Coordinates of C-alpha atoms and ligand atoms in Angstrom, one line a residue:
M168 CA -74.1 -38.9 -20.6
T169 CA -72.4 -37.3 -17.6
V170 CA -71.7 -33.6 -18.0
N171 CA -68.5 -32.0 -16.9
N172 CA -66.7 -35.3 -16.7
P173 CA -63.6 -36.2 -18.8
Y174 CA -65.5 -39.4 -19.8
D175 CA -68.7 -40.1 -21.6
V176 CA -70.4 -42.4 -19.0
D177 CA -69.5 -44.0 -15.7
A178 CA -69.7 -47.5 -17.1
I179 CA -69.7 -49.4 -20.4
V180 CA -71.5 -52.7 -20.2
V181 CA -70.7 -55.1 -23.0
G182 CA -73.5 -57.5 -23.7
A183 CA -77.3 -57.4 -23.4
G184 CA -78.0 -60.9 -22.2
F185 CA -79.2 -61.6 -18.7
G186 CA -75.9 -60.4 -17.3
G187 CA -75.8 -57.1 -19.2
M188 CA -79.4 -56.3 -18.7
Y189 CA -79.3 -56.7 -14.9
M190 CA -76.0 -54.9 -14.7
M191 CA -77.5 -52.0 -16.6
H192 CA -80.6 -52.0 -14.5
I193 CA -78.8 -51.9 -11.1
L194 CA -76.2 -49.4 -12.2
T195 CA -78.7 -46.9 -13.5
K196 CA -80.9 -47.5 -10.5
H197 CA -78.0 -46.4 -8.3
G198 CA -77.6 -43.2 -10.4
Y199 CA -74.7 -44.2 -12.6
S200 CA -74.7 -43.4 -16.2
A201 CA -73.9 -46.4 -18.5
Q202 CA -73.7 -47.3 -22.1
G203 CA -74.4 -50.8 -23.2
I204 CA -73.0 -52.4 -26.4
E205 CA -74.6 -55.5 -28.0
R206 CA -73.7 -57.2 -31.2
A207 CA -77.2 -58.7 -31.7
S208 CA -80.2 -56.6 -32.8
D209 CA -81.9 -57.0 -29.5
V210 CA -81.6 -58.4 -25.9
G211 CA -81.4 -62.0 -24.9
G212 CA -77.8 -63.1 -25.3
T213 CA -77.4 -66.8 -25.6
W214 CA -81.2 -67.1 -26.0
Y215 CA -81.2 -64.6 -28.8
W216 CA -78.6 -66.7 -30.8
N217 CA -79.6 -70.3 -29.9
R218 CA -82.8 -70.7 -31.9
Y219 CA -82.0 -74.2 -33.0
P220 CA -85.0 -76.6 -32.8
G221 CA -85.3 -78.3 -29.5
C222 CA -83.3 -75.6 -27.6
Q223 CA -84.4 -75.4 -24.0
C224 CA -82.7 -74.7 -20.6
D225 CA -81.6 -77.5 -18.4
V226 CA -82.3 -75.5 -15.2
E227 CA -86.0 -75.4 -14.2
S228 CA -87.7 -72.2 -15.2
M229 CA -88.8 -71.3 -11.7
E230 CA -85.1 -71.1 -10.9
Y231 CA -83.7 -70.0 -14.2
S232 CA -85.2 -66.5 -13.8
Y233 CA -84.4 -63.2 -12.0
Q234 CA -85.2 -62.8 -8.4
F235 CA -84.2 -59.1 -8.0
D236 CA -87.7 -57.9 -8.4
D237 CA -90.5 -59.5 -6.5
D238 CA -93.2 -58.1 -8.8
L239 CA -91.5 -59.6 -11.8
Q240 CA -91.1 -63.0 -10.3
Q241 CA -94.6 -63.0 -9.1
K242 CA -96.3 -61.9 -12.3
W243 CA -94.3 -63.8 -14.9
E244 CA -96.0 -67.2 -15.7
W245 CA -93.8 -70.0 -16.9
T246 CA -95.6 -72.6 -18.9
K247 CA -93.1 -75.5 -18.6
R248 CA -90.9 -77.2 -16.1
Y249 CA -87.9 -76.4 -18.4
A250 CA -88.5 -73.4 -20.6
G251 CA -87.7 -73.5 -24.3
Q252 CA -85.7 -70.9 -26.1
A253 CA -88.7 -68.9 -27.4
E254 CA -90.2 -68.6 -23.9
I255 CA -86.9 -67.5 -22.3
L256 CA -86.3 -64.9 -25.1
K257 CA -89.9 -63.7 -24.5
Y258 CA -89.0 -63.3 -20.8
A259 CA -85.8 -61.4 -21.6
N260 CA -87.8 -59.0 -23.8
H261 CA -90.4 -58.6 -21.1
V262 CA -87.7 -57.6 -18.6
A263 CA -86.2 -55.2 -21.1
D264 CA -89.6 -53.6 -21.6
E265 CA -90.6 -53.5 -17.9
F266 CA -87.3 -51.9 -16.8
K267 CA -86.8 -49.8 -20.0
L268 CA -83.4 -51.2 -20.6
R269 CA -83.1 -51.0 -24.4
R270 CA -82.6 -47.2 -24.3
H271 CA -79.2 -47.8 -22.7
F272 CA -77.9 -50.1 -25.3
M273 CA -76.5 -49.7 -28.9
F274 CA -77.5 -52.9 -30.8
N275 CA -75.9 -54.3 -33.9
T276 CA -72.6 -53.1 -32.5
S277 CA -69.5 -55.1 -31.6
V278 CA -66.6 -54.0 -29.4
D279 CA -63.4 -54.2 -31.4
G280 CA -61.0 -52.7 -28.8
A281 CA -60.9 -51.5 -25.2
T282 CA -57.8 -49.7 -23.8
Y283 CA -57.1 -48.3 -20.4
D284 CA -55.5 -44.9 -20.2
D285 CA -53.4 -44.8 -17.0
D286 CA -53.1 -41.0 -16.9
R287 CA -56.8 -40.3 -17.3
E288 CA -57.9 -43.5 -15.5
I289 CA -60.5 -44.2 -18.1
W290 CA -61.4 -47.0 -20.5
S291 CA -61.8 -46.1 -24.1
V292 CA -63.9 -48.6 -26.0
S293 CA -64.1 -48.7 -29.8
T294 CA -66.7 -50.4 -31.9
D295 CA -67.1 -51.9 -35.4
T296 CA -69.5 -49.0 -36.2
G297 CA -66.7 -46.5 -35.7
K298 CA -67.7 -45.1 -32.3
T299 CA -65.4 -44.5 -29.4
I300 CA -66.9 -44.3 -25.9
T301 CA -65.0 -43.5 -22.7
A302 CA -65.9 -44.6 -19.2
R303 CA -64.5 -45.1 -15.7
F304 CA -65.6 -48.7 -15.6
L305 CA -65.7 -51.5 -18.1
I306 CA -68.0 -54.4 -17.4
M307 CA -67.8 -57.5 -19.5
A308 CA -71.2 -59.3 -19.6
T309 CA -70.3 -61.2 -22.7
G310 CA -71.6 -64.6 -21.5
C311 CA -69.9 -68.0 -20.9
L312 CA -70.9 -69.6 -24.1
S313 CA -71.2 -67.0 -26.8
T314 CA -68.3 -67.3 -29.2
T315 CA -69.0 -70.3 -31.5
N316 CA -66.4 -72.9 -32.3
I317 CA -66.4 -74.3 -35.8
P318 CA -63.6 -76.7 -36.5
D319 CA -61.3 -75.5 -39.2
F320 CA -62.1 -78.4 -41.6
P321 CA -60.3 -78.2 -45.0
G322 CA -62.7 -77.4 -47.8
M323 CA -65.2 -75.6 -45.6
S324 CA -65.9 -73.0 -48.3
D325 CA -66.3 -75.7 -51.0
F326 CA -69.5 -77.1 -49.6
K327 CA -72.4 -76.0 -51.9
G328 CA -75.2 -76.7 -49.4
D329 CA -76.2 -74.7 -46.3
T330 CA -74.3 -74.7 -43.1
Y331 CA -75.5 -73.6 -39.6
H332 CA -74.0 -73.4 -36.1
T333 CA -76.5 -74.1 -33.3
G334 CA -75.3 -71.0 -31.5
N335 CA -75.9 -68.7 -34.5
W336 CA -79.2 -69.9 -35.7
P337 CA -81.2 -67.9 -38.3
K338 CA -84.2 -66.0 -36.9
E339 CA -86.5 -67.3 -39.7
G340 CA -85.6 -70.9 -38.8
V341 CA -84.4 -73.7 -41.1
D342 CA -86.6 -75.9 -43.2
F343 CA -85.2 -79.5 -43.1
S344 CA -88.2 -81.1 -44.8
G345 CA -87.1 -83.9 -47.0
K346 CA -83.4 -82.8 -46.9
K347 CA -80.3 -84.8 -46.4
V348 CA -78.9 -83.4 -43.2
A349 CA -75.7 -83.9 -41.2
V350 CA -75.3 -82.9 -37.6
I351 CA -71.7 -82.8 -36.3
G352 CA -71.4 -82.9 -32.5
T353 CA -73.3 -84.6 -29.7
G354 CA -73.0 -82.3 -26.8
S355 CA -76.0 -80.6 -25.1
S356 CA -76.9 -78.6 -28.3
G357 CA -76.6 -81.5 -30.7
I358 CA -78.5 -83.8 -28.4
Q359 CA -81.4 -81.3 -28.2
A360 CA -81.4 -80.5 -31.9
I361 CA -81.2 -84.1 -33.3
P362 CA -84.7 -85.4 -32.4
P363 CA -86.7 -82.4 -33.9
I364 CA -84.3 -82.3 -37.0
A365 CA -84.9 -86.0 -37.5
Q366 CA -88.7 -85.5 -37.4
Q367 CA -88.4 -83.2 -40.5
A368 CA -85.3 -84.4 -42.4
G369 CA -85.5 -86.9 -45.2
E370 CA -82.3 -88.4 -43.9
L371 CA -80.2 -87.5 -40.9
T372 CA -76.6 -88.5 -40.3
V373 CA -75.1 -87.8 -36.9
F374 CA -71.3 -87.5 -36.7
Q375 CA -70.2 -88.4 -33.2
R376 CA -66.6 -88.0 -31.9
T377 CA -67.3 -88.7 -28.2
A378 CA -70.5 -90.4 -27.0
A379 CA -72.2 -88.2 -24.4
Y380 CA -74.3 -89.2 -21.4
S381 CA -77.8 -87.8 -21.6
I382 CA -80.7 -88.1 -19.2
P383 CA -84.3 -87.6 -20.3
A384 CA -85.4 -84.0 -19.3
Q385 CA -88.9 -85.3 -18.4
N386 CA -90.1 -81.9 -19.3
R387 CA -93.8 -81.2 -18.8
P388 CA -96.2 -78.3 -18.4
L389 CA -95.8 -76.4 -15.1
T390 CA -99.1 -76.7 -13.2
D391 CA -100.6 -73.6 -11.6
E392 CA -100.6 -75.4 -8.4
K393 CA -96.8 -76.0 -8.5
Q394 CA -96.1 -72.5 -9.7
N395 CA -98.3 -70.9 -7.1
S396 CA -96.9 -72.9 -4.3
I397 CA -93.4 -71.8 -5.2
K398 CA -94.5 -68.2 -5.6
A399 CA -96.1 -68.2 -2.1
N400 CA -92.7 -68.6 -0.6
Y401 CA -90.4 -67.6 -3.4
D402 CA -87.7 -66.1 -1.2
E403 CA -87.3 -69.3 0.8
F404 CA -87.3 -71.3 -2.4
R405 CA -84.5 -69.0 -3.8
A406 CA -82.5 -69.2 -0.6
R407 CA -82.7 -73.0 -0.7
G408 CA -81.6 -73.0 -4.3
A409 CA -78.6 -70.8 -3.4
M410 CA -77.5 -73.3 -0.8
S411 CA -77.2 -76.1 -3.5
P412 CA -73.9 -76.9 -5.1
A413 CA -74.9 -75.4 -8.5
A414 CA -77.4 -72.8 -7.2
F415 CA -80.4 -74.8 -8.4
G416 CA -82.4 -77.7 -7.1
A417 CA -84.3 -75.9 -4.3
D418 CA -87.0 -78.6 -4.0
F419 CA -84.7 -81.4 -5.0
A420 CA -83.8 -84.2 -2.5
F421 CA -80.0 -84.6 -3.0
N422 CA -78.9 -88.0 -2.0
M423 CA -75.7 -87.6 0.0
G424 CA -75.2 -91.4 0.5
S425 CA -72.4 -93.3 -1.1
V426 CA -73.2 -95.6 -4.1
L427 CA -70.6 -97.9 -2.7
D428 CA -72.6 -98.5 0.5
A429 CA -75.8 -99.3 -1.4
T430 CA -76.9 -102.9 -2.3
P431 CA -77.2 -103.6 -6.0
E432 CA -81.0 -103.4 -5.6
E433 CA -80.8 -100.0 -3.8
R434 CA -78.5 -98.7 -6.5
Q435 CA -80.7 -99.7 -9.3
A436 CA -83.8 -98.3 -7.6
T437 CA -82.1 -95.0 -6.8
F438 CA -80.7 -94.5 -10.3
E439 CA -84.1 -95.4 -11.7
E440 CA -85.8 -92.8 -9.4
F441 CA -83.4 -90.1 -10.5
W442 CA -83.6 -91.1 -14.2
N443 CA -87.4 -90.7 -13.9
Y444 CA -87.0 -87.4 -12.1
G445 CA -85.0 -86.3 -15.1
G446 CA -82.3 -83.9 -16.2
F447 CA -79.1 -82.7 -14.7
N448 CA -80.0 -83.7 -11.2
F449 CA -79.2 -87.3 -12.1
L450 CA -75.7 -86.5 -10.9
A451 CA -77.1 -86.1 -7.4
S452 CA -78.5 -89.6 -7.2
F453 CA -75.5 -90.4 -4.9
G454 CA -73.1 -88.1 -3.0
D455 CA -69.9 -89.5 -4.5
L456 CA -70.6 -89.6 -8.2
S457 CA -68.6 -86.4 -8.8
S458 CA -65.6 -87.3 -6.6
S459 CA -65.0 -91.1 -7.0
L460 CA -64.2 -92.9 -10.2
E461 CA -65.4 -96.2 -8.7
A462 CA -68.7 -94.6 -7.6
N463 CA -69.1 -92.8 -10.9
E464 CA -68.7 -96.0 -12.9
F465 CA -72.0 -97.4 -11.4
A466 CA -73.9 -94.4 -12.8
C467 CA -72.2 -94.8 -16.2
E468 CA -73.2 -98.4 -16.3
F469 CA -76.8 -97.6 -15.4
V470 CA -77.0 -95.1 -18.3
R471 CA -75.3 -97.6 -20.7
G472 CA -78.0 -100.1 -19.7
K473 CA -80.7 -97.6 -20.5
I474 CA -79.1 -97.0 -24.0
R475 CA -79.0 -100.8 -24.5
E476 CA -82.7 -101.0 -23.6
I477 CA -83.8 -98.0 -25.8
V478 CA -81.7 -98.4 -28.9
K479 CA -82.8 -101.4 -30.9
D480 CA -79.8 -101.9 -33.2
P481 CA -77.0 -103.3 -30.9
A482 CA -74.2 -101.8 -33.0
T483 CA -75.7 -98.3 -32.8
A484 CA -76.4 -98.8 -29.1
E485 CA -72.8 -99.8 -28.6
M486 CA -71.6 -96.6 -30.4
L487 CA -73.8 -94.4 -28.3
M488 CA -72.5 -95.8 -25.0
P489 CA -70.0 -93.4 -23.5
D490 CA -66.9 -94.7 -21.9
T491 CA -66.0 -91.5 -20.2
V492 CA -66.7 -90.2 -16.6
L493 CA -70.4 -89.2 -16.2
G494 CA -70.7 -85.5 -15.5
C495 CA -67.1 -84.7 -16.4
K496 CA -68.3 -83.1 -19.6
R497 CA -71.5 -81.4 -18.9
L498 CA -74.3 -83.9 -18.4
C499 CA -76.8 -83.5 -21.3
S500 CA -80.6 -83.7 -21.0
D501 CA -82.9 -84.6 -23.8
D502 CA -86.3 -85.3 -25.2
G503 CA -86.1 -88.6 -27.0
Y504 CA -82.4 -88.5 -28.1
Y505 CA -81.5 -92.1 -27.9
E506 CA -85.0 -93.1 -29.3
T507 CA -84.2 -91.1 -32.4
F508 CA -81.7 -93.6 -33.5
N509 CA -84.4 -96.3 -33.9
S510 CA -85.8 -94.4 -37.0
P511 CA -84.5 -96.0 -40.2
H512 CA -83.7 -92.6 -41.7
V513 CA -81.3 -91.7 -38.9
H514 CA -77.7 -92.9 -39.0
L515 CA -74.8 -92.6 -36.6
V516 CA -71.2 -92.3 -37.8
D517 CA -68.4 -92.7 -35.2
V518 CA -65.6 -90.3 -36.1
S519 CA -63.5 -90.9 -32.9
E520 CA -60.9 -93.0 -34.7
H521 CA -61.3 -91.5 -38.2
P522 CA -61.9 -87.8 -37.9
I523 CA -63.8 -85.8 -40.4
E524 CA -61.1 -85.2 -43.0
R525 CA -62.6 -82.4 -45.0
L526 CA -65.7 -80.9 -46.5
N527 CA -66.1 -80.8 -50.3
D528 CA -68.8 -79.4 -52.6
K529 CA -71.2 -82.3 -51.9
G530 CA -70.7 -83.0 -48.2
L531 CA -67.9 -84.3 -46.1
V532 CA -65.3 -87.1 -46.1
T533 CA -64.3 -89.4 -43.2
N534 CA -62.4 -92.6 -43.3
G535 CA -62.2 -92.3 -47.0
T536 CA -66.0 -92.3 -47.5
E537 CA -67.9 -89.3 -49.0
Y538 CA -71.2 -88.4 -47.4
K539 CA -73.5 -86.1 -49.4
F540 CA -75.7 -83.5 -47.8
D541 CA -78.0 -80.6 -48.4
I542 CA -77.4 -79.1 -45.0
I543 CA -74.6 -79.5 -42.4
V544 CA -75.4 -78.4 -38.8
F545 CA -72.4 -77.7 -36.6
A546 CA -73.2 -78.5 -33.0
T547 CA -69.6 -78.1 -32.2
G548 CA -69.7 -75.8 -29.2
Y549 CA -68.0 -72.7 -28.0
D550 CA -64.7 -71.0 -27.2
A551 CA -66.2 -71.0 -23.7
L552 CA -65.7 -68.5 -20.8
T553 CA -62.7 -66.6 -22.3
G554 CA -63.5 -66.5 -26.0
S555 CA -65.9 -63.5 -26.0
I556 CA -63.8 -61.5 -23.5
L557 CA -60.5 -61.9 -25.5
K558 CA -62.2 -61.1 -28.8
C559 CA -62.7 -57.6 -27.5
N560 CA -58.9 -56.9 -27.7
I561 CA -58.6 -55.5 -24.2
V562 CA -55.4 -53.7 -23.3
G563 CA -55.0 -52.7 -19.6
S564 CA -52.6 -50.7 -17.6
K565 CA -49.1 -50.0 -19.1
G566 CA -50.1 -51.5 -22.4
L567 CA -50.7 -55.0 -21.1
A568 CA -52.9 -57.0 -23.5
L569 CA -55.3 -59.4 -21.8
K570 CA -54.6 -62.1 -24.4
D571 CA -50.9 -62.0 -23.3
K572 CA -51.8 -61.9 -19.6
W573 CA -54.1 -64.9 -20.1
A574 CA -51.8 -66.7 -22.6
A575 CA -51.4 -69.6 -20.1
G576 CA -55.1 -69.5 -19.1
P577 CA -57.3 -66.9 -17.4
S578 CA -56.2 -65.7 -14.1
N579 CA -58.1 -63.3 -11.9
Y580 CA -59.5 -62.7 -8.4
L581 CA -62.9 -64.1 -7.6
G582 CA -63.6 -64.4 -11.3
L583 CA -64.3 -60.7 -11.2
M584 CA -61.2 -58.6 -11.7
T585 CA -57.7 -59.3 -13.1
T586 CA -54.6 -57.5 -11.9
G587 CA -53.4 -54.9 -14.4
F588 CA -56.9 -54.1 -15.6
P589 CA -58.1 -51.4 -13.2
N590 CA -61.9 -50.8 -13.0
M591 CA -62.6 -53.8 -15.3
F592 CA -65.0 -56.5 -14.2
T593 CA -66.2 -59.8 -15.7
I594 CA -69.7 -61.1 -14.9
T595 CA -69.7 -64.8 -14.4
G596 CA -66.1 -64.9 -15.6
P597 CA -63.7 -67.8 -15.4
G598 CA -62.7 -68.3 -11.8
S599 CA -66.3 -67.9 -10.6
P600 CA -68.9 -70.7 -10.5
S601 CA -70.0 -69.4 -13.9
A602 CA -71.2 -72.2 -16.1
L603 CA -71.1 -74.7 -13.2
A604 CA -74.0 -72.9 -11.5
N605 CA -77.4 -71.4 -12.3
L606 CA -76.2 -68.6 -14.4
I607 CA -79.0 -66.1 -13.6
T608 CA -78.3 -66.5 -9.9
G609 CA -74.6 -66.0 -10.6
I610 CA -75.3 -62.9 -12.7
E611 CA -77.4 -61.3 -10.0
Q612 CA -74.7 -62.0 -7.4
H613 CA -72.0 -60.5 -9.5
A614 CA -73.9 -57.4 -10.7
E615 CA -74.9 -56.6 -7.1
F616 CA -71.3 -57.2 -5.8
I617 CA -69.8 -55.0 -8.5
T618 CA -72.3 -52.2 -7.9
T619 CA -71.8 -52.3 -4.1
L620 CA -68.0 -52.3 -4.6
I621 CA -68.1 -49.3 -7.0
K622 CA -70.4 -47.4 -4.6
W623 CA -68.1 -48.2 -1.6
S624 CA -65.0 -47.1 -3.6
D625 CA -66.6 -43.9 -4.8
A626 CA -67.8 -43.0 -1.3
K627 CA -64.2 -43.4 -0.1
G628 CA -63.0 -41.0 -2.9
H629 CA -61.0 -43.7 -4.8
T630 CA -60.8 -43.5 -8.5
T631 CA -59.5 -47.0 -9.2
I632 CA -60.2 -50.5 -8.0
Q633 CA -57.7 -53.3 -8.8
A634 CA -57.3 -56.9 -8.0
D635 CA -54.1 -57.6 -6.0
Q636 CA -51.6 -59.9 -7.6
L637 CA -51.0 -62.0 -4.5
Q638 CA -54.8 -62.5 -4.0
E639 CA -55.2 -63.4 -7.6
D640 CA -52.5 -66.0 -7.4
Q641 CA -54.0 -67.5 -4.3
W642 CA -57.5 -67.5 -5.9
I643 CA -56.3 -69.4 -8.9
E644 CA -54.7 -72.0 -6.6
T645 CA -58.0 -72.3 -4.8
V646 CA -60.0 -72.8 -8.0
N647 CA -57.5 -75.5 -9.1
T648 CA -57.5 -77.2 -5.7
R649 CA -61.3 -77.4 -5.6
A650 CA -61.4 -78.8 -9.1
S651 CA -58.7 -81.4 -8.2
H652 CA -61.1 -82.8 -5.6
T653 CA -63.6 -83.6 -8.3
L654 CA -63.5 -85.7 -11.5
Y655 CA -63.8 -82.7 -13.7
P656 CA -60.1 -82.6 -14.8
T657 CA -60.4 -86.2 -16.1
C658 CA -61.7 -85.5 -19.6
N659 CA -61.3 -83.1 -22.5
S660 CA -64.1 -80.7 -21.7
W661 CA -64.7 -77.1 -22.6
Y662 CA -64.5 -76.3 -18.8
L663 CA -60.8 -77.0 -19.4
G664 CA -60.6 -75.3 -22.8
A665 CA -59.7 -78.7 -24.3
N666 CA -62.3 -78.3 -27.1
V667 CA -60.5 -75.4 -28.8
P668 CA -57.1 -76.2 -30.5
G669 CA -54.3 -74.2 -29.0
K670 CA -56.3 -73.0 -26.0
P671 CA -54.5 -73.4 -22.7
R672 CA -55.7 -76.3 -20.6
V673 CA -56.8 -74.8 -17.3
F674 CA -59.9 -75.7 -15.4
M675 CA -61.8 -72.4 -15.4
P676 CA -65.0 -72.5 -13.2
Y677 CA -65.0 -72.4 -9.4
V678 CA -66.6 -75.6 -8.1
G679 CA -69.3 -74.9 -5.4
F680 CA -71.6 -72.0 -5.4
P681 CA -72.4 -71.8 -1.6
D682 CA -68.7 -71.5 -0.7
Y683 CA -68.2 -68.9 -3.3
S684 CA -71.1 -66.9 -1.9
K685 CA -69.6 -67.1 1.5
K686 CA -66.3 -65.8 0.2
L687 CA -68.0 -62.8 -1.5
K688 CA -69.9 -62.0 1.7
Q689 CA -66.7 -62.1 3.7
V690 CA -65.0 -59.8 1.2
V691 CA -67.7 -57.2 1.7
A692 CA -67.6 -57.6 5.5
D693 CA -63.9 -57.0 5.4
D694 CA -64.4 -53.8 3.5
Y695 CA -62.8 -55.2 0.3
A696 CA -59.4 -55.4 2.1
E697 CA -58.1 -57.8 -0.5
F698 CA -58.6 -55.3 -3.4
T699 CA -56.3 -52.4 -4.1
F700 CA -57.7 -48.9 -4.3
A701 CA -56.2 -45.7 -5.4
Ligands
NAP809 P1 -70.1 -79.0 -26.6 O1 -70.7 -79.6 -25.4 O2 -68.8 -78.4 -26.6 O3 -70.3 -80.1 -27.7 C1 -69.6 -80.0 -29.0 C2 -69.7 -81.3 -29.7 O4 -69.1 -81.1 -31.0 C3 -69.0 -82.5 -29.0 O5 -69.7 -83.6 -29.2 C4 -67.7 -82.5 -29.7 O6 -67.0 -83.7 -29.6 C5 -68.1 -82.2 -31.1 N1 -67.0 -81.7 -31.9 C6 -66.3 -80.6 -31.8 N2 -65.4 -80.6 -32.8 C7 -65.5 -81.7 -33.5 C8 -64.8 -82.2 -34.7 N3 -63.8 -81.6 -35.2 N4 -65.3 -83.4 -35.2 C9 -66.3 -84.0 -34.6 N5 -67.0 -83.6 -33.6 C10 -66.6 -82.4 -33.0 O7 -71.1 -77.8 -27.2 P2 -72.7 -77.6 -27.0 O8 -73.4 -78.9 -27.3 O9 -73.0 -76.5 -27.8 O10 -72.8 -77.3 -25.5 C11 -72.0 -76.4 -24.9 C12 -72.6 -76.0 -23.5 O11 -73.7 -75.1 -23.7 C13 -73.2 -77.2 -22.8 O12 -72.2 -78.0 -22.1 C14 -74.1 -76.4 -21.8 O13 -73.4 -75.9 -20.8 C15 -74.6 -75.3 -22.7 N6 -75.9 -75.7 -23.3 C16 -76.9 -75.9 -22.5 C17 -78.1 -76.4 -22.9 C18 -79.2 -76.6 -22.0 O14 -79.4 -75.8 -21.1 N7 -79.9 -77.7 -22.1 C19 -78.3 -76.6 -24.3 C20 -77.2 -76.4 -25.2 C21 -76.0 -75.9 -24.6 P3 -66.0 -84.0 -28.4 O15 -66.9 -84.3 -27.2 O16 -65.2 -85.2 -28.8 O17 -65.2 -82.8 -28.2

């Protein structure tokens, strides 16, 4: 703690996921004192909580990793093309050990309030353990997908069996052997969890409200040869990744051609090639899939054809075929998802027209039918991007509550600072590429930007940094305009907040990592002229 200062530490960092860990490392490396606060018992963030079976990252491990320390990226050995949760959590723990990060954090502690004192120019943060800590800077590294969303079904507390949410999975795991299990939700988490749960369960019933597009991950062991060749030129590999629209895909051949210019044979062959390549990159099989409905429909029809081929029962196949825009909700990747429905003990119930009415002591009721279960798994997603920030009850300058300021949707400048909340930063916040890009790359970019900005401001003798209202308004317009050139606003996704009842419908992420990077560089080159300092 800093001595002779009217505050406890220079900065409070909320969260010990990849964002909070790196923020803490870089701040302390530059001589700032900082206190981290983390609700979990250890580091890892999303990878600490998401221990559901089948959980793995959909960005390749050689890219979903830190690049700030060459020794770290050279020495760490990934075992798979896409790392699973356990391996990523091991990596997070390794980073915490190597850089001695745990000593800066209080674990098992949640922030329950953060208030800015205009006179003293300090943030005062209170916790559920009764502590109050003061700091010049408040840095929210609370993650994009960390506040779970469980629908408020009537009768929730009546159910006598066990319930779990994929994003809050017990450390000791769940034994599904021989059990009658329900999974509600078929987004990325449900689609990953369903195949391994089916392998154990006596009977599995999946409740699907919206069919999702999923591409086989084609996961496989990472060969030494592949790993070593990337490590031999890791900087170039990272630089290529950062030039990609979502900050990953360094070695990936994006096809910029239009699907509309291709012959039927070329289309089929290209989609087949990208399907076999696997995962999220299927969206890049043609250059216009994310911007033209007509083009997108070709990709949709290809995936529907695959579902028809894989799923033996035509009625089940029909139910699994999405009729939405491919990639509008986040494209899922899987290991044997559609195949799972060929097992006689796996059932699919469409709740799109007849929603789940209620839970009762034995299970749940939909369309007047009672289904009995031992276990219900909620794979029902998150109050994304804003949920974890707003939960902290942040009150800024002149008593302005963040929840009031963001009542119509989050507004900020660069996704980093919001006017009226001096010296408060959000890492990978709404308004930045956030969940539309490789999050570790985005985290490093933000943590480095924030540190450089604080150092610059301190060197000039300023005590406060603020986002300017005009810049903020223009930034939000830019974020909306960029989204309007894509197909993202055409469905009820969590990118829009549409999955949480009552949440304002605003497209939150900035589309296009390379342009965002250029903007940040320009802001630095212009000596942060668009910020307000005092
Ligand atoms: P999600 O994409 O929001 O999916 C939630 C699912 O629950 C949807 O199918 C949704 O249906 C359903 N649902 C919600 N409320 C319901 C209700 N009342 N009745 C029936 N169904 C309901 O959440 P997620 O699967 O946890 O994924 C969230 C994000 O986390 C992903 O998009 C991805 O960015 C990230 N993630 C990544 C990975 C990976 O790296 N591979 C893995 C897991 C998660 P509707 O579609 O109709 O709303």
